[in-house]
Amino acid sequence: MFEQSKSFSKLVGLSALLIAGSAAFFSVFGLSKLFAGAQLAVIIMAGSLEFGKLVAASFLYRYWDKINLPHKTYMSIAVVTLVLITSAGIFGFLSNAYQGATVGFEKQSTALIYKQDRLDQLLDDKVFLKEELDAAVSELPENYRTAKRKLREEYQPQISQINKDILALKGEVGELKIALVETGVDVGPAIYLARIFDTDVDSVVKFFIFILIFVFDPMAVMFVISYNVTLQDRKEESHSEDLRSDTNVTTKRKWWEVYGEKKEEIKEEEVDEEVEEETKIIEESPVWVQRHGVAERLKK
């Protein structure tokens, strides 16, 4: 449908611009994050290389048959190398975006694990204190009620403090679980896929990033080349149309020339017919008329 439209080349050019621009944006800022010490310089350098890569791909397509072998080899290697560099920049950008989205999730998960371990430890300490209290009370005779009361009074503050700590930790664990549910919405699909493939979230995200960079920048370069193809096709079509129009004009001119020649031929035929008629009349006239007619013709 689109290839039959006159604006198809514009669609190809727009697609090339969008994909190449997005790839350049991700790559430039990804490389700037990788070399954070000189972000502005890296942005200028990477942007120049991205623009040069697209121009080099177009140049190779247009002038492949006109440049020598070393020129072809170097520019081809340079384009492929820049594609790899762009892919590395895109990988850095997407990895940084993933880490930014999951850093809160990771912090909350780590805090939850720590508080859960701390809660388990307090529960164990509470059980240990109760067992120690029961053992100490059981060692005393039955009539040592005052001593037993004192033992309970000594252990009771520790047990009460542990209970308070347990209640506080349970509240914090509950809040962290709620926060994890809210934060997990940003990485929910990755978590779901990780559960389906029975792997960790980092492996799933890494796999998808590799798929993206495999088709992202190579697709941009291919679209740039495709745009050059459509431009050359349009140029050839316009050239053929010009040739057809020139042929039509030439034909018309020939027709006018032939028409003029026919008019001249017609005039000559009319003159010949008049001469023949005059000659015939003179031949049929008397002698003195014939001489007079011949003399008039000679004067003409």
PDB file of C-alpha atoms in Angstrom:
ATOM      1  CA  MET A   1       0.000   0.000   0.000  1.00  0.00           C
ATOM      2  CA  PHE A   2       2.666   2.521   1.038  1.00  0.00           C
ATOM      3  CA  GLU A   3       5.141   1.596  -1.682  1.00  0.00           C
ATOM      4  CA  GLN A   4       2.683   2.806  -4.326  1.00  0.00           C
ATOM      5  CA  SER A   5       2.373   6.186  -2.660  1.00  0.00           C
ATOM      6  CA  LYS A   6       4.479   9.126  -3.765  1.00  0.00           C
ATOM      7  CA  SER A   7       5.241   9.855  -0.108  1.00  0.00           C
ATOM      8  CA  PHE A   8       6.664   6.402   0.568  1.00  0.00           C
ATOM      9  CA  SER A   9      10.231   7.708   0.458  1.00  0.00           C
ATOM     10  CA  LYS A  10       9.235  10.313   3.042  1.00  0.00           C
ATOM     11  CA  LEU A  11       7.881   7.560   5.293  1.00  0.00           C
ATOM     12  CA  VAL A  12      11.144   5.650   4.951  1.00  0.00           C
ATOM     13  CA  GLY A  13      13.105   8.813   5.725  1.00  0.00           C
ATOM     14  CA  LEU A  14      10.925   9.559   8.763  1.00  0.00           C
ATOM     15  CA  SER A  15      11.377   6.020  10.055  1.00  0.00           C
ATOM     16  CA  ALA A  16      15.128   6.280   9.569  1.00  0.00           C
ATOM     17  CA  LEU A  17      15.171   9.620  11.384  1.00  0.00           C
ATOM     18  CA  LEU A  18      13.130   8.358  14.344  1.00  0.00           C
ATOM     19  CA  ILE A  19      15.004   5.086  14.825  1.00  0.00           C
ATOM     20  CA  ALA A  20      18.442   6.571  14.223  1.00  0.00           C
ATOM     21  CA  GLY A  21      17.637   9.539  16.474  1.00  0.00           C
ATOM     22  CA  SER A  22      16.388   7.303  19.284  1.00  0.00           C
ATOM     23  CA  ALA A  23      19.414   5.028  18.978  1.00  0.00           C
ATOM     24  CA  ALA A  24      21.738   8.031  19.004  1.00  0.00           C
ATOM     25  CA  PHE A  25      19.999   9.499  22.063  1.00  0.00           C
ATOM     26  CA  PHE A  26      20.203   6.253  24.040  1.00  0.00           C
ATOM     27  CA  SER A  27      23.775   5.613  22.956  1.00  0.00           C
ATOM     28  CA  VAL A  28      25.055   9.128  23.676  1.00  0.00           C
ATOM     29  CA  PHE A  29      23.548   9.324  27.134  1.00  0.00           C
ATOM     30  CA  GLY A  30      24.489   5.732  27.887  1.00  0.00           C
ATOM     31  CA  LEU A  31      28.124   6.467  27.067  1.00  0.00           C
ATOM     32  CA  SER A  32      27.944   9.670  29.112  1.00  0.00           C
ATOM     33  CA  LYS A  33      26.813   7.615  32.113  1.00  0.00           C
ATOM     34  CA  LEU A  34      29.667   5.200  31.503  1.00  0.00           C
ATOM     35  CA  PHE A  35      32.224   8.037  31.427  1.00  0.00           C
ATOM     36  CA  ALA A  36      30.569  10.273  34.003  1.00  0.00           C
ATOM     37  CA  GLY A  37      33.779  12.210  34.616  1.00  0.00           C
ATOM     38  CA  ALA A  38      33.532  14.023  31.272  1.00  0.00           C
ATOM     39  CA  GLN A  39      29.870  13.888  30.286  1.00  0.00           C
ATOM     40  CA  LEU A  40      29.780  16.929  28.006  1.00  0.00           C
ATOM     41  CA  ALA A  41      32.873  15.888  26.052  1.00  0.00           C
ATOM     42  CA  VAL A  42      31.549  12.338  25.688  1.00  0.00           C
ATOM     43  CA  ILE A  43      28.166  13.634  24.470  1.00  0.00           C
ATOM     44  CA  ILE A  44      29.831  15.784  21.799  1.00  0.00           C
ATOM     45  CA  MET A  45      32.136  12.961  20.711  1.00  0.00           C
ATOM     46  CA  ALA A  46      29.419  10.286  20.631  1.00  0.00           C
ATOM     47  CA  GLY A  47      26.982  12.584  18.816  1.00  0.00           C
ATOM     48  CA  SER A  48      29.558  13.349  16.133  1.00  0.00           C
ATOM     49  CA  LEU A  49      30.334   9.674  15.684  1.00  0.00           C
ATOM     50  CA  GLU A  50      26.636   8.796  15.406  1.00  0.00           C
ATOM     51  CA  PHE A  51      26.105  11.398  12.677  1.00  0.00           C
ATOM     52  CA  GLY A  52      29.276  10.307  10.874  1.00  0.00           C
ATOM     53  CA  LYS A  53      28.206   6.668  11.004  1.00  0.00           C
ATOM     54  CA  LEU A  54      24.926   7.372   9.182  1.00  0.00           C
ATOM     55  CA  VAL A  55      26.647   9.559   6.590  1.00  0.00           C
ATOM     56  CA  ALA A  56      29.317   6.878   6.078  1.00  0.00           C
ATOM     57  CA  ALA A  57      26.660   4.215   5.486  1.00  0.00           C
ATOM     58  CA  SER A  58      24.973   6.446   2.899  1.00  0.00           C
ATOM     59  CA  PHE A  59      28.318   7.235   1.267  1.00  0.00           C
ATOM     60  CA  LEU A  60      29.241   3.560   0.971  1.00  0.00           C
ATOM     61  CA  TYR A  61      25.943   2.761  -0.687  1.00  0.00           C
ATOM     62  CA  ARG A  62      26.110   5.622  -3.171  1.00  0.00           C
ATOM     63  CA  TYR A  63      29.802   5.455  -4.112  1.00  0.00           C
ATOM     64  CA  TRP A  64      30.665   1.785  -3.573  1.00  0.00           C
ATOM     65  CA  ASP A  65      31.713   1.315  -7.202  1.00  0.00           C
ATOM     66  CA  LYS A  66      33.710   4.559  -7.310  1.00  0.00           C
ATOM     67  CA  ILE A  67      36.050   4.177  -4.308  1.00  0.00           C
ATOM     68  CA  ASN A  68      39.065   1.903  -3.966  1.00  0.00           C
ATOM     69  CA  LEU A  69      39.329  -1.221  -1.837  1.00  0.00           C
ATOM     70  CA  PRO A  70      41.178   0.279   1.187  1.00  0.00           C
ATOM     71  CA  HIS A  71      38.601   3.050   1.350  1.00  0.00           C
ATOM     72  CA  LYS A  72      35.754   0.526   1.266  1.00  0.00           C
ATOM     73  CA  THR A  73      37.400  -1.710   3.855  1.00  0.00           C
ATOM     74  CA  TYR A  74      38.158   1.026   6.358  1.00  0.00           C
ATOM     75  CA  MET A  75      34.750   2.697   6.140  1.00  0.00           C
ATOM     76  CA  SER A  76      32.938  -0.643   6.391  1.00  0.00           C
ATOM     77  CA  ILE A  77      34.930  -1.619   9.486  1.00  0.00           C
ATOM     78  CA  ALA A  78      34.334   1.847  10.961  1.00  0.00           C
ATOM     79  CA  VAL A  79      30.573   1.597  10.427  1.00  0.00           C
ATOM     80  CA  VAL A  80      30.401  -1.876  11.998  1.00  0.00           C
ATOM     81  CA  THR A  81      32.557  -0.743  14.938  1.00  0.00           C
ATOM     82  CA  LEU A  82      30.372   2.311  15.501  1.00  0.00           C
ATOM     83  CA  VAL A  83      27.286   0.091  15.417  1.00  0.00           C
ATOM     84  CA  LEU A  84      28.832  -2.025  18.179  1.00  0.00           C
ATOM     85  CA  ILE A  85      29.740   1.095  20.176  1.00  0.00           C
ATOM     86  CA  THR A  86      26.194   2.409  19.785  1.00  0.00           C
ATOM     87  CA  SER A  87      24.819  -0.935  20.936  1.00  0.00           C
ATOM     88  CA  ALA A  88      27.082  -0.809  23.986  1.00  0.00           C
ATOM     89  CA  GLY A  89      25.844   2.705  24.756  1.00  0.00           C
ATOM     90  CA  ILE A  90      22.223   1.569  24.430  1.00  0.00           C
ATOM     91  CA  PHE A  91      22.964  -1.350  26.750  1.00  0.00           C
ATOM     92  CA  GLY A  92      24.431   1.057  29.304  1.00  0.00           C
ATOM     93  CA  PHE A  93      21.446   3.402  29.058  1.00  0.00           C
ATOM     94  CA  LEU A  94      18.846   0.633  29.455  1.00  0.00           C
ATOM     95  CA  SER A  95      20.820  -1.019  32.260  1.00  0.00           C
ATOM     96  CA  ASN A  96      20.999   2.279  34.098  1.00  0.00           C
ATOM     97  CA  ALA A  97      17.263   2.801  33.594  1.00  0.00           C
ATOM     98  CA  TYR A  98      16.549  -0.690  34.930  1.00  0.00           C
ATOM     99  CA  GLN A  99      18.754  -0.153  37.945  1.00  0.00           C
ATOM    100  CA  GLY A 100      17.103   3.205  38.601  1.00  0.00           C
ATOM    101  CA  ALA A 101      13.676   1.569  38.513  1.00  0.00           C
ATOM    102  CA  THR A 102      14.706  -1.320  40.760  1.00  0.00           C
ATOM    103  CA  VAL A 103      17.028   0.441  43.214  1.00  0.00           C
ATOM    104  CA  GLY A 104      14.123   1.215  45.552  1.00  0.00           C
ATOM    105  CA  PHE A 105      12.858  -2.327  45.178  1.00  0.00           C
ATOM    106  CA  GLU A 106      16.288  -3.731  45.995  1.00  0.00           C
ATOM    107  CA  LYS A 107      16.643  -1.477  49.043  1.00  0.00           C
ATOM    108  CA  GLN A 108      13.249  -2.457  50.376  1.00  0.00           C
ATOM    109  CA  SER A 109      13.922  -6.127  49.708  1.00  0.00           C
ATOM    110  CA  THR A 110      17.234  -5.944  51.552  1.00  0.00           C
ATOM    111  CA  ALA A 111      15.625  -4.100  54.483  1.00  0.00           C
ATOM    112  CA  LEU A 112      12.812  -6.653  54.582  1.00  0.00           C
ATOM    113  CA  ILE A 113      15.256  -9.544  54.690  1.00  0.00           C
ATOM    114  CA  TYR A 114      17.234  -7.879  57.505  1.00  0.00           C
ATOM    115  CA  LYS A 115      14.132  -7.119  59.600  1.00  0.00           C
ATOM    116  CA  GLN A 116      12.751 -10.583  59.014  1.00  0.00           C
ATOM    117  CA  ASP A 117      16.017 -12.105  60.270  1.00  0.00           C
ATOM    118  CA  ARG A 118      15.953  -9.739  63.235  1.00  0.00           C
ATOM    119  CA  LEU A 119      12.364 -10.762  64.015  1.00  0.00           C
ATOM    120  CA  ASP A 120      13.273 -14.440  63.901  1.00  0.00           C
ATOM    121  CA  GLN A 121      16.194 -13.780  66.224  1.00  0.00           C
ATOM    122  CA  LEU A 122      13.974 -11.954  68.759  1.00  0.00           C
ATOM    123  CA  LEU A 123      11.483 -14.779  68.667  1.00  0.00           C
ATOM    124  CA  ASP A 124      14.290 -17.233  69.389  1.00  0.00           C
ATOM    125  CA  ASP A 125      15.544 -15.019  72.252  1.00  0.00           C
ATOM    126  CA  LYS A 126      12.064 -14.904  73.734  1.00  0.00           C
ATOM    127  CA  VAL A 127      11.775 -18.667  73.604  1.00  0.00           C
ATOM    128  CA  PHE A 128      15.250 -19.017  75.118  1.00  0.00           C
ATOM    129  CA  LEU A 129      14.442 -16.630  78.002  1.00  0.00           C
ATOM    130  CA  LYS A 130      11.233 -18.443  78.786  1.00  0.00           C
ATOM    131  CA  GLU A 131      12.979 -21.798  78.766  1.00  0.00           C
ATOM    132  CA  GLU A 132      15.771 -20.415  80.954  1.00  0.00           C
ATOM    133  CA  LEU A 133      13.200 -18.951  83.372  1.00  0.00           C
ATOM    134  CA  ASP A 134      11.257 -22.199  83.551  1.00  0.00           C
ATOM    135  CA  ALA A 135      14.462 -24.163  84.159  1.00  0.00           C
ATOM    136  CA  ALA A 136      15.584 -21.786  86.935  1.00  0.00           C
ATOM    137  CA  VAL A 137      12.164 -21.903  88.596  1.00  0.00           C
ATOM    138  CA  SER A 138      11.987 -25.684  88.382  1.00  0.00           C
ATOM    139  CA  GLU A 139      15.329 -26.028  90.175  1.00  0.00           C
ATOM    140  CA  LEU A 140      13.955 -24.241  93.241  1.00  0.00           C
ATOM    141  CA  PRO A 141      11.951 -26.156  95.876  1.00  0.00           C
ATOM    142  CA  GLU A 142       8.209 -25.785  95.915  1.00  0.00           C
ATOM    143  CA  ASN A 143       8.218 -23.725  99.124  1.00  0.00           C
ATOM    144  CA  TYR A 144      10.606 -21.104  97.631  1.00  0.00           C
ATOM    145  CA  ARG A 145       7.823 -18.958  96.275  1.00  0.00           C
ATOM    146  CA  THR A 146       9.570 -15.660  97.002  1.00  0.00           C
ATOM    147  CA  ALA A 147      12.689 -16.761  95.126  1.00  0.00           C
ATOM    148  CA  LYS A 148      10.595 -17.895  92.198  1.00  0.00           C
ATOM    149  CA  ARG A 149       8.792 -14.543  92.184  1.00  0.00           C
ATOM    150  CA  LYS A 150      12.111 -12.703  92.164  1.00  0.00           C
ATOM    151  CA  LEU A 151      13.341 -14.798  89.242  1.00  0.00           C
ATOM    152  CA  ARG A 152      10.220 -13.969  87.254  1.00  0.00           C
ATOM    153  CA  GLU A 153      10.616 -10.297  88.114  1.00  0.00           C
ATOM    154  CA  GLU A 154      14.215 -10.417  86.879  1.00  0.00           C
ATOM    155  CA  TYR A 155      13.294 -12.052  83.541  1.00  0.00           C
ATOM    156  CA  GLN A 156      10.072 -10.201  82.970  1.00  0.00           C
ATOM    157  CA  PRO A 157      11.639  -6.845  81.826  1.00  0.00           C
ATOM    158  CA  GLN A 158      13.770  -8.662  79.253  1.00  0.00           C
ATOM    159  CA  ILE A 159      10.803 -10.612  77.976  1.00  0.00           C
ATOM    160  CA  SER A 160       8.679  -7.454  77.830  1.00  0.00           C
ATOM    161  CA  GLN A 161      11.349  -5.597  75.881  1.00  0.00           C
ATOM    162  CA  ILE A 162      11.633  -8.468  73.432  1.00  0.00           C
ATOM    163  CA  ASN A 163       7.862  -8.425  72.975  1.00  0.00           C
ATOM    164  CA  LYS A 164       7.923  -4.693  72.250  1.00  0.00           C
ATOM    165  CA  ASP A 165      10.734  -5.168  69.734  1.00  0.00           C
ATOM    166  CA  ILE A 166       8.845  -8.010  68.087  1.00  0.00           C
ATOM    167  CA  LEU A 167       5.683  -5.914  67.734  1.00  0.00           C
ATOM    168  CA  ALA A 168       7.652  -2.984  66.298  1.00  0.00           C
ATOM    169  CA  LEU A 169       9.462  -5.214  63.812  1.00  0.00           C
ATOM    170  CA  LYS A 170       6.240  -6.863  62.724  1.00  0.00           C
ATOM    171  CA  GLY A 171       4.800  -3.444  61.956  1.00  0.00           C
ATOM    172  CA  GLU A 172       7.891  -2.465  59.956  1.00  0.00           C
ATOM    173  CA  VAL A 173       7.846  -5.766  58.079  1.00  0.00           C
ATOM    174  CA  GLY A 174       4.208  -5.211  57.160  1.00  0.00           C
ATOM    175  CA  GLU A 175       4.934  -1.683  55.864  1.00  0.00           C
ATOM    176  CA  LEU A 176       7.878  -2.940  53.845  1.00  0.00           C
ATOM    177  CA  LYS A 177       5.761  -5.656  52.260  1.00  0.00           C
ATOM    178  CA  ILE A 178       3.168  -3.057  51.225  1.00  0.00           C
ATOM    179  CA  ALA A 179       5.892  -0.793  49.831  1.00  0.00           C
ATOM    180  CA  LEU A 180       7.359  -3.732  47.919  1.00  0.00           C
ATOM    181  CA  VAL A 181       3.999  -4.410  46.310  1.00  0.00           C
ATOM    182  CA  GLU A 182       3.737  -0.757  45.227  1.00  0.00           C
ATOM    183  CA  THR A 183       7.347  -0.593  44.008  1.00  0.00           C
ATOM    184  CA  GLY A 184       7.110  -3.953  42.304  1.00  0.00           C
ATOM    185  CA  VAL A 185       4.557  -2.528  39.849  1.00  0.00           C
ATOM    186  CA  ASP A 186       7.418  -0.889  37.899  1.00  0.00           C
ATOM    187  CA  VAL A 187       9.237  -4.203  37.490  1.00  0.00           C
ATOM    188  CA  GLY A 188       6.204  -6.435  37.744  1.00  0.00           C
ATOM    189  CA  PRO A 189       6.433  -7.867  34.194  1.00  0.00           C
ATOM    190  CA  ALA A 190      10.097  -8.713  34.702  1.00  0.00           C
ATOM    191  CA  ILE A 191       9.307 -10.422  38.005  1.00  0.00           C
ATOM    192  CA  TYR A 192       6.476 -12.359  36.373  1.00  0.00           C
ATOM    193  CA  LEU A 193       8.688 -13.498  33.490  1.00  0.00           C
ATOM    194  CA  ALA A 194      11.421 -14.463  35.929  1.00  0.00           C
ATOM    195  CA  ARG A 195       8.947 -16.690  37.765  1.00  0.00           C
ATOM    196  CA  ILE A 196       7.751 -18.239  34.500  1.00  0.00           C
ATOM    197  CA  PHE A 197      11.280 -19.109  33.314  1.00  0.00           C
ATOM    198  CA  ASP A 198      12.382 -19.999  36.842  1.00  0.00           C
ATOM    199  CA  THR A 199      15.259 -17.530  36.896  1.00  0.00           C
ATOM    200  CA  ASP A 200      16.172 -14.201  38.469  1.00  0.00           C
ATOM    201  CA  VAL A 201      14.927 -10.813  37.339  1.00  0.00           C
ATOM    202  CA  ASP A 202      18.380  -9.591  36.279  1.00  0.00           C
ATOM    203  CA  SER A 203      18.784 -12.421  33.769  1.00  0.00           C
ATOM    204  CA  VAL A 204      15.389 -11.720  32.206  1.00  0.00           C
ATOM    205  CA  VAL A 205      16.093  -7.993  31.858  1.00  0.00           C
ATOM    206  CA  LYS A 206      19.543  -8.660  30.439  1.00  0.00           C
ATOM    207  CA  PHE A 207      18.054 -11.004  27.828  1.00  0.00           C
ATOM    208  CA  PHE A 208      15.533  -8.395  26.660  1.00  0.00           C
ATOM    209  CA  ILE A 209      18.183  -5.672  26.527  1.00  0.00           C
ATOM    210  CA  PHE A 210      20.332  -7.848  24.259  1.00  0.00           C
ATOM    211  CA  ILE A 211      17.339  -8.410  21.956  1.00  0.00           C
ATOM    212  CA  LEU A 212      16.718  -4.659  21.740  1.00  0.00           C
ATOM    213  CA  ILE A 213      20.299  -3.727  20.932  1.00  0.00           C
ATOM    214  CA  PHE A 214      20.484  -6.531  18.346  1.00  0.00           C
ATOM    215  CA  VAL A 215      17.758  -4.887  16.216  1.00  0.00           C
ATOM    216  CA  PHE A 216      17.972  -1.219  17.271  1.00  0.00           C
ATOM    217  CA  ASP A 217      21.026   0.398  15.711  1.00  0.00           C
ATOM    218  CA  PRO A 218      21.431  -2.094  12.804  1.00  0.00           C
ATOM    219  CA  MET A 219      17.825  -1.307  11.900  1.00  0.00           C
ATOM    220  CA  ALA A 220      18.634   2.411  11.945  1.00  0.00           C
ATOM    221  CA  VAL A 221      21.553   1.902   9.529  1.00  0.00           C
ATOM    222  CA  MET A 222      19.403  -0.264   7.240  1.00  0.00           C
ATOM    223  CA  PHE A 223      16.676   2.374   7.156  1.00  0.00           C
ATOM    224  CA  VAL A 224      19.209   5.043   6.213  1.00  0.00           C
ATOM    225  CA  ILE A 225      20.400   2.877   3.319  1.00  0.00           C
ATOM    226  CA  SER A 226      16.784   2.160   2.339  1.00  0.00           C
ATOM    227  CA  TYR A 227      16.099   5.881   2.250  1.00  0.00           C
ATOM    228  CA  ASN A 228      19.011   6.312  -0.159  1.00  0.00           C
ATOM    229  CA  VAL A 229      17.533   3.540  -2.323  1.00  0.00           C
ATOM    230  CA  THR A 230      14.162   5.311  -2.500  1.00  0.00           C
ATOM    231  CA  LEU A 231      15.840   8.610  -3.337  1.00  0.00           C
ATOM    232  CA  GLN A 232      17.763   7.059  -6.212  1.00  0.00           C
ATOM    233  CA  ASP A 233      14.621   5.364  -7.496  1.00  0.00           C
ATOM    234  CA  ARG A 234      12.776   8.682  -7.457  1.00  0.00           C
ATOM    235  CA  LYS A 235      15.673  10.317  -9.289  1.00  0.00           C
ATOM    236  CA  GLU A 236      15.639   7.618 -11.967  1.00  0.00           C
ATOM    237  CA  GLU A 237      11.863   7.876 -12.365  1.00  0.00           C
ATOM    238  CA  SER A 238      12.009  11.658 -12.723  1.00  0.00           C
ATOM    239  CA  HIS A 239      14.837  11.308 -15.248  1.00  0.00           C
ATOM    240  CA  SER A 240      12.827   8.831 -17.325  1.00  0.00           C
ATOM    241  CA  GLU A 241       9.822  11.160 -17.216  1.00  0.00           C
ATOM    242  CA  ASP A 242      12.011  14.014 -18.443  1.00  0.00           C
ATOM    243  CA  LEU A 243      13.220  11.853 -21.320  1.00  0.00           C
ATOM    244  CA  ARG A 244       9.663  10.996 -22.287  1.00  0.00           C
ATOM    245  CA  SER A 245       8.650  14.646 -22.205  1.00  0.00           C
ATOM    246  CA  ASP A 246      11.667  15.563 -24.372  1.00  0.00           C
ATOM    247  CA  THR A 247      10.676  12.870 -26.864  1.00  0.00           C
ATOM    248  CA  ASN A 248       7.169  14.259 -27.084  1.00  0.00           C
ATOM    249  CA  VAL A 249       8.452  17.778 -27.692  1.00  0.00           C
ATOM    250  CA  THR A 250      10.832  16.541 -30.380  1.00  0.00           C
ATOM    251  CA  THR A 251       8.039  14.642 -32.056  1.00  0.00           C
ATOM    252  CA  LYS A 252       5.884  17.729 -32.112  1.00  0.00           C
ATOM    253  CA  ARG A 253       8.701  19.738 -33.617  1.00  0.00           C
ATOM    254  CA  LYS A 254       9.235  17.109 -36.283  1.00  0.00           C
ATOM    255  CA  TRP A 255       5.538  17.136 -36.998  1.00  0.00           C
ATOM    256  CA  TRP A 256       5.596  20.904 -37.488  1.00  0.00           C
ATOM    257  CA  GLU A 257       8.656  20.586 -39.721  1.00  0.00           C
ATOM    258  CA  VAL A 258       7.026  17.883 -41.787  1.00  0.00           C
ATOM    259  CA  TYR A 259       3.860  19.940 -41.937  1.00  0.00           C
ATOM    260  CA  GLY A 260       5.867  22.912 -43.230  1.00  0.00           C
ATOM    261  CA  GLU A 261       7.599  20.733 -45.791  1.00  0.00           C
ATOM    262  CA  LYS A 262       4.259  19.448 -47.005  1.00  0.00           C
ATOM    263  CA  LYS A 263       3.045  22.989 -47.434  1.00  0.00           C
ATOM    264  CA  GLU A 264       6.110  23.805 -49.525  1.00  0.00           C
ATOM    265  CA  GLU A 265       5.600  20.669 -51.599  1.00  0.00           C
ATOM    266  CA  ILE A 266       1.977  21.623 -52.126  1.00  0.00           C
ATOM    267  CA  LYS A 267       3.001  25.082 -53.345  1.00  0.00           C
ATOM    268  CA  GLU A 268       5.555  23.619 -55.745  1.00  0.00           C
ATOM    269  CA  GLU A 269       2.947  21.228 -57.147  1.00  0.00           C
ATOM    270  CA  GLU A 270       0.522  24.127 -57.672  1.00  0.00           C
ATOM    271  CA  VAL A 271       3.221  26.121 -59.533  1.00  0.00           C
ATOM    272  CA  ASP A 272       4.026  23.115 -61.736  1.00  0.00           C
ATOM    273  CA  GLU A 273       0.361  22.656 -62.577  1.00  0.00           C
ATOM    274  CA  GLU A 274       0.069  26.348 -63.551  1.00  0.00           C
ATOM    275  CA  VAL A 275       3.145  26.078 -65.784  1.00  0.00           C
ATOM    276  CA  GLU A 276       1.775  22.973 -67.469  1.00  0.00           C
ATOM    277  CA  GLU A 277      -1.554  24.689 -68.113  1.00  0.00           C
ATOM    278  CA  GLU A 278       0.151  27.762 -69.579  1.00  0.00           C
ATOM    279  CA  THR A 279       2.359  25.577 -71.777  1.00  0.00           C
ATOM    280  CA  LYS A 280      -0.644  23.668 -73.008  1.00  0.00           C
ATOM    281  CA  ILE A 281      -2.492  26.881 -73.846  1.00  0.00           C
ATOM    282  CA  ILE A 282       0.492  28.275 -75.726  1.00  0.00           C
ATOM    283  CA  GLU A 283       0.946  25.080 -77.730  1.00  0.00           C
ATOM    284  CA  GLU A 284      -2.690  25.184 -78.823  1.00  0.00           C
ATOM    285  CA  SER A 285      -2.522  28.904 -79.768  1.00  0.00           C
ATOM    286  CA  PRO A 286      -1.383  30.360 -83.149  1.00  0.00           C
ATOM    287  CA  VAL A 287       2.285  30.777 -83.960  1.00  0.00           C
ATOM    288  CA  TRP A 288       2.532  34.469 -83.114  1.00  0.00           C
ATOM    289  CA  VAL A 289       0.820  33.797 -79.753  1.00  0.00           C
ATOM    290  CA  GLN A 290       3.202  30.912 -79.030  1.00  0.00           C
ATOM    291  CA  ARG A 291       6.217  33.168 -79.726  1.00  0.00           C
ATOM    292  CA  HIS A 292       4.757  35.883 -77.570  1.00  0.00           C
ATOM    293  CA  GLY A 293       4.111  33.365 -74.755  1.00  0.00           C
ATOM    294  CA  VAL A 294       7.612  31.912 -74.982  1.00  0.00           C
ATOM    295  CA  ALA A 295       9.071  35.393 -74.840  1.00  0.00           C
ATOM    296  CA  GLU A 296       7.024  36.207 -71.746  1.00  0.00           C
ATOM    297  CA  ARG A 297       8.162  33.013 -70.048  1.00  0.00           C
ATOM    298  CA  LEU A 298      11.752  33.786 -70.867  1.00  0.00           C
ATOM    299  CA  LYS A 299      11.342  37.202 -69.308  1.00  0.00           C
ATOM    300  CA  LYS A 300      10.067  35.603 -66.167  1.00  0.00           C
TER     301      LYS A 300
END
